[in-house]
Coordinates of C-alpha atoms in Angstrom, one line a residue:
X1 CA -34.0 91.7 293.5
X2 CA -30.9 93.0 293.6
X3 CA -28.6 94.8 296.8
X4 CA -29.2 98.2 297.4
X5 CA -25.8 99.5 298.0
X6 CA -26.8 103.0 299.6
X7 CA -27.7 102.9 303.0
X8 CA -30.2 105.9 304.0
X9 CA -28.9 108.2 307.2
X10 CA -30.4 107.1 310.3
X11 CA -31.9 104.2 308.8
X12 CA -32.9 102.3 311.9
X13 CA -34.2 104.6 313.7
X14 CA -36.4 105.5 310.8
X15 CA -37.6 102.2 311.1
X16 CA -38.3 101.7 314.6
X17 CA -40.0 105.1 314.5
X18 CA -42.7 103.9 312.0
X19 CA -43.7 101.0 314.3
X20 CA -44.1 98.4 311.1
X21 CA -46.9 95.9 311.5
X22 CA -46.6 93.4 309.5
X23 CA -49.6 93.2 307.5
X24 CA -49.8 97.1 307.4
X25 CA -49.4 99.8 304.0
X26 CA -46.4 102.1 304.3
X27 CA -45.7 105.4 302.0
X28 CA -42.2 105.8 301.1
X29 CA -42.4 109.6 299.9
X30 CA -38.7 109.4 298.8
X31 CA -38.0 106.4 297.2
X32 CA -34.6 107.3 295.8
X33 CA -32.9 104.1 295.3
X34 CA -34.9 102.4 297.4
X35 CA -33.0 101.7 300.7
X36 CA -35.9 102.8 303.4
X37 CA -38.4 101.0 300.8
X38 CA -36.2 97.1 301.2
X39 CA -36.3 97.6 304.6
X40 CA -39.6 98.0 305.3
X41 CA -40.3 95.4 302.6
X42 CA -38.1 92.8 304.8
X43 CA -40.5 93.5 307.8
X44 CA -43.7 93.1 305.9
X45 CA -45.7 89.9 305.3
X46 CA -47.5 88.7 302.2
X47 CA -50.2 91.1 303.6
X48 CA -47.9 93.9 303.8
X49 CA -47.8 97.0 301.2
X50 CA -45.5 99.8 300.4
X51 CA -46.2 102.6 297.7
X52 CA -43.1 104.3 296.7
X53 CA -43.4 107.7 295.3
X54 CA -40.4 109.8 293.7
X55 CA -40.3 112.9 291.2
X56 CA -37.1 111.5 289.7
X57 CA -37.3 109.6 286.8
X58 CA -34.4 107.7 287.0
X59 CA -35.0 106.6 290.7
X60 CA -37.8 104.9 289.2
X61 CA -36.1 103.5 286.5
X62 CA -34.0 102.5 289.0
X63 CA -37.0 101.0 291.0
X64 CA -38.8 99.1 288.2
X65 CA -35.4 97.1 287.1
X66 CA -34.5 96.2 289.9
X67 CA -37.4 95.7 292.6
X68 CA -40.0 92.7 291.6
X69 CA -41.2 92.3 295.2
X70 CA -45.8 92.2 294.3
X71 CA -45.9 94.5 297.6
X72 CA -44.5 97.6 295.9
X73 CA -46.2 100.0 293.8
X74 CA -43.8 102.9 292.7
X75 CA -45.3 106.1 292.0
X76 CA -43.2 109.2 289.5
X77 CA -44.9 111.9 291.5
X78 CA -43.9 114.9 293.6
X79 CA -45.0 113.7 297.2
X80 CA -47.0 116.5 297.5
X81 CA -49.4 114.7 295.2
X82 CA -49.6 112.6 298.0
X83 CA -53.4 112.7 299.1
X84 CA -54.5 112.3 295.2
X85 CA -52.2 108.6 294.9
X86 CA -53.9 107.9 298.2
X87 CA -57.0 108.2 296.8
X88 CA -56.3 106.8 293.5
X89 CA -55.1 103.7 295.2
X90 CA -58.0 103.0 297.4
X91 CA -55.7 103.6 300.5
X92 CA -56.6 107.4 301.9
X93 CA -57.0 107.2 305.6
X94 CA -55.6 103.5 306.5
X95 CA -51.9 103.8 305.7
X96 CA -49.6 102.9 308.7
X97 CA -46.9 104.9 308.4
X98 CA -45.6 108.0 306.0
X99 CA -41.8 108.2 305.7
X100 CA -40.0 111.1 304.4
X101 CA -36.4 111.4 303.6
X102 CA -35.7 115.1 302.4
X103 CA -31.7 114.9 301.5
X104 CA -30.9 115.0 298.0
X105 CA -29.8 111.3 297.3
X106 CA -26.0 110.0 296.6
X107 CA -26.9 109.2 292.6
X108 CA -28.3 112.9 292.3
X109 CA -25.2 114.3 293.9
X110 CA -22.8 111.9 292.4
X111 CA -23.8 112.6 288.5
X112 CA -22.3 115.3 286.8
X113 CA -25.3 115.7 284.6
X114 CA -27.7 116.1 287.0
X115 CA -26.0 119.5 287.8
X116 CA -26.7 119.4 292.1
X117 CA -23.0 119.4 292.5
X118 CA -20.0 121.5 291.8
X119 CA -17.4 118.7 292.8
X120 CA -16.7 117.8 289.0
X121 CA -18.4 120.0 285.6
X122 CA -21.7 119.6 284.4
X123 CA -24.9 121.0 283.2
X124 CA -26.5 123.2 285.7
X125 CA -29.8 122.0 285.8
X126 CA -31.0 120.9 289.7
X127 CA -34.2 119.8 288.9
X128 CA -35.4 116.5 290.3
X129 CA -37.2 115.8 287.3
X130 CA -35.6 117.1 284.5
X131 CA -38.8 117.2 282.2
X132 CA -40.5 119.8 284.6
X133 CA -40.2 123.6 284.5
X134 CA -36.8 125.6 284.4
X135 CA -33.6 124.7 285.2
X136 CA -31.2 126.8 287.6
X137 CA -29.1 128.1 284.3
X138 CA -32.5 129.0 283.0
X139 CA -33.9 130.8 285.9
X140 CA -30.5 132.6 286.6
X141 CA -30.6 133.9 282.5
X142 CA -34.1 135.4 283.3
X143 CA -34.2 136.4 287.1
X144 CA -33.6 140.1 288.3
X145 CA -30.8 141.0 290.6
X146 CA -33.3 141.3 293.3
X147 CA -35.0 137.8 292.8
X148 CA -31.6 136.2 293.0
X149 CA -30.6 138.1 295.8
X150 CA -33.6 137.0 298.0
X151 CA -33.2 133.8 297.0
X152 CA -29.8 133.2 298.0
X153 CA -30.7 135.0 301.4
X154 CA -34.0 133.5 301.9
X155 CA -32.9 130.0 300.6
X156 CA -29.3 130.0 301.5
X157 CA -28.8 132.1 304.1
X158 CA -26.0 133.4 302.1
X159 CA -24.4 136.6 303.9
X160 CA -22.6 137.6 300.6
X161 CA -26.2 137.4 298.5
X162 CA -26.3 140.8 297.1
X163 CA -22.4 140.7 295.6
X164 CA -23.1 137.2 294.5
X165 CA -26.0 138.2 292.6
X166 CA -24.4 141.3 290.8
X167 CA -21.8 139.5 290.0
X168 CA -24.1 136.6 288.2
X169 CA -25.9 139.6 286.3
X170 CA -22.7 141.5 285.6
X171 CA -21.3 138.2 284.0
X172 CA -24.1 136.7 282.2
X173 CA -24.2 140.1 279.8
X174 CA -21.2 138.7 278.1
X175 CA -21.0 134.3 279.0
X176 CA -24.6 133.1 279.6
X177 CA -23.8 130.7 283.3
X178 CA -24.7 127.1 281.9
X179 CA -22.5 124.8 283.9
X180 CA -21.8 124.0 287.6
X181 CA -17.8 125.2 287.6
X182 CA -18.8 128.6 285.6
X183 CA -21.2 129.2 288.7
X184 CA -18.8 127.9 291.5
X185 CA -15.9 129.5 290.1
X186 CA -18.1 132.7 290.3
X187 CA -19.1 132.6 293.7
X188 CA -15.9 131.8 295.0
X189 CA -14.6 135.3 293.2
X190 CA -17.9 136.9 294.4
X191 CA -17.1 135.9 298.3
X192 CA -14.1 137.3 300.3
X193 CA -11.2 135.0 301.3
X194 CA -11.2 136.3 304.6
X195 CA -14.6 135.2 304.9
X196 CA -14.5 132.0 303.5
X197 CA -15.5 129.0 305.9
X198 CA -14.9 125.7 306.2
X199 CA -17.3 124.8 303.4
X200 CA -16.7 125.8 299.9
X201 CA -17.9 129.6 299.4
X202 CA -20.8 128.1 296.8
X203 CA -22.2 125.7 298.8
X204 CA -24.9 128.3 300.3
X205 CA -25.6 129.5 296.3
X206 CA -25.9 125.7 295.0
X207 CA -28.5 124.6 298.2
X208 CA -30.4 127.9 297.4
X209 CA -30.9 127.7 293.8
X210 CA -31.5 123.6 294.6
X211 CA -34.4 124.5 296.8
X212 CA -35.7 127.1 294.2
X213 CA -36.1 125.6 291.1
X214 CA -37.6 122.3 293.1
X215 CA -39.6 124.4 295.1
X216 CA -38.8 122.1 297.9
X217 CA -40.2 124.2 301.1
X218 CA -43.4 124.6 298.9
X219 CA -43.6 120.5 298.8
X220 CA -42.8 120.1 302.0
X221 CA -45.5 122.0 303.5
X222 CA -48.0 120.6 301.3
X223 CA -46.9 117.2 301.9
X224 CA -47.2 117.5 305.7
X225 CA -51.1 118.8 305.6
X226 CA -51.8 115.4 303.7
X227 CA -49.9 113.2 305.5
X228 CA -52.2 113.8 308.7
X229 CA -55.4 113.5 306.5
X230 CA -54.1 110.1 304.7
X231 CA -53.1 108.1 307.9
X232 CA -54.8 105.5 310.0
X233 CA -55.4 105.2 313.8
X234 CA -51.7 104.8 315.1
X235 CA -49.6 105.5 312.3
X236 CA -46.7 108.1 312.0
X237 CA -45.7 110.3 310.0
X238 CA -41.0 110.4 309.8
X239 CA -39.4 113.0 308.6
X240 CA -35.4 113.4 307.9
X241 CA -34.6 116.7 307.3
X242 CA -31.1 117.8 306.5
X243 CA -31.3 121.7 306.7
X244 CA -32.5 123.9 308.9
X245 CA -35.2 125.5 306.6
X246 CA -36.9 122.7 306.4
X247 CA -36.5 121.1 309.8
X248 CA -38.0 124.6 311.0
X249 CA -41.2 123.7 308.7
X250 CA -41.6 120.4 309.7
X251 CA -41.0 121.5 313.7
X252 CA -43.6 124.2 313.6
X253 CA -46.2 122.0 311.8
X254 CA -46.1 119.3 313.9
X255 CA -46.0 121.4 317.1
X256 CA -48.7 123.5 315.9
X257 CA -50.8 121.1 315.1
X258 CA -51.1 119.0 318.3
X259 CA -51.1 122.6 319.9
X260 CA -54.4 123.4 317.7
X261 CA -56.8 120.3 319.2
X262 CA -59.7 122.0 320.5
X263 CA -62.3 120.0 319.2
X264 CA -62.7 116.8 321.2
X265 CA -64.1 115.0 318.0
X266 CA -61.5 116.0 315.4
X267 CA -58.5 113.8 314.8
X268 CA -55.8 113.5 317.5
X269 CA -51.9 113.8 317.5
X270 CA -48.9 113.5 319.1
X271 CA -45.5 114.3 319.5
X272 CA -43.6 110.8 320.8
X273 CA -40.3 112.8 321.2
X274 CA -40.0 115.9 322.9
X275 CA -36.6 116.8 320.6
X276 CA -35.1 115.9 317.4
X277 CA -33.6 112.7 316.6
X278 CA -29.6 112.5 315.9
X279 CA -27.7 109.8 314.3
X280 CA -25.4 108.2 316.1
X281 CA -21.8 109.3 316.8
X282 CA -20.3 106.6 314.9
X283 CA -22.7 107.1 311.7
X284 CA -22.1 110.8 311.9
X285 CA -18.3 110.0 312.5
X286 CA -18.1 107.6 309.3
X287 CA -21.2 109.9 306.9
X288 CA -20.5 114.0 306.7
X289 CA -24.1 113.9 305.4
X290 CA -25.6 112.6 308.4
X291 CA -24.3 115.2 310.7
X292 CA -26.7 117.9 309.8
X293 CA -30.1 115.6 309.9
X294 CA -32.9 115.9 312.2
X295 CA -35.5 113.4 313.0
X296 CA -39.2 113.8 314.2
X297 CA -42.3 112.0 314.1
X298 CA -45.9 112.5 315.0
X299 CA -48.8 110.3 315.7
X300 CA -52.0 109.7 315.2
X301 CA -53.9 108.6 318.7
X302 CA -57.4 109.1 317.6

């Protein structure tokens, strides 16, 4: 097999939170290019199993060219088709451990034609899976003035949502808004210089339209109701969550459900950290990505 050169943020505490037995059967939900996935790999034994999921094609391209390890199945799924592989693999209800890392990965960022990024010129596409429903250029040609402006709010948490958004519908009369500069180059006229901050003024607008046209708040919500059902006595469930819309999900899920255990019989859970786990000063010091991720796990006791 060959290295892996992109090492995942908080990668070892990822680990030690999963608690890897050696002979156990671990879900990667995010596969990407595979960096949580060798690591667990190198703490399994012959009796050890990981399935790898990822609605990216090319991170499974990725996977199947370069991984021959007999131990790994890789899945091209959305991971909230999670219960279903489960089931379809003979595994529902004895896997060890569910990891999920929810940052958009360095190759998806990094390629101009995958459209995530405005950094250099490129389609503006954003989906995960290219061969699935519409792209952000797509939905912005279509959408009312309305729907953009409550997705940029609701998504984005954009404060300048509503100039933004006229000026997207104002402009696409005359220039239909097909590449990532056209759209950055908007926003940045769209949004006030004196009210500019230290990110660039379309970051908000690119993170929104990201989570849209993935429907990523959607997946993670139904991801989290199967992971409990799918896991054995003892496992976890770790999730890495990189903003706060979908930390606040995955907070309020896990909290609520080991509130919610009335029934003495049912299945039991727990929280092993009160808080959020950081990364470390130094990783956060030498990765900007890192500094915005959150942590947390839940258990399975009974």
């Amino acid at each position: 097999m060959n290295l892996v050169n992109h090492v995942p943020v908080m990668l070892l505490e990822s680990l030690e939170c999963l608690n890897i037995r050696p002979d156990g059967c671990y879900v990667d939900c995010t596969f990407g290019r595979g960096g949580h996935t060798t690591e667990i790999l190198k703490r399994l034994n012959t009796e050890g199993r990981v399935v790898a999921i990822d609605r990216d094609p090319d991170a499974i391209d990725f996977g199947r060219e370069t991984f021959t390890d007999s131990r790994l199945c890789l899945q091209h799924a959305r991971f909230s088709e999670l219960e279903a592989i489960a089931k379809d693999r003979g595994i529902h209800g004895s896997i060890d451990g569910v990891l999920v890392d929810l940052g958009v990965s360095s190759p998806q960022l990094d390629s101009p034609t995958r459209g995530f990024s405005f950094q250099s010129d490129g389609p503006l596409d954003m989906r995960m899976d290219p061969s699935q429903g519409l792209s952000a250029a797509q939905w912005l040609s279509q959408a009312s003035e309305p729907d953009i402006v409550s997705c940029l709010r609701d998504f984005g948490e954009e404060r300048h949502a509503k100039k933004i958004a006229r000026y997207i519908v104002e402009d696409r009369e005359t220039q239909a808004i097909e590449t990532t500069s056209q759209l950055a180059a908007l926003v940045k006229r769209a949004v006030p210089k004196a009210n500019r901050q230290r990110i660039h003024p379309a970051t908000r607008t690119f993170q929104a339209l990201r989570i849209l046209v993935n429907e990523e708040l959607q997946e993670v919500s139904a991801l989290l109701a199967q992971a409990l059902r799918v896991i054995n006595l003892g496992a976890r469930v770790v999730v890495i969550a990189f903003h706060s819309l979908e930390d606040r999900i995955v907070k309020r899920f896990f909290r609520d459900t080991c509130a919610n255990q009335h029934d003495a019989s049912a299945n039991q859970f727990k929280l092993p950290f009160r808080k959020p786990l950081r990364p470390a000063e130094e990783e956060q010091s030498q990765n900007s990505r890192a500094r915005s991720a959150r942590l947390r796990v839940i258990e399975r006791t009974a």
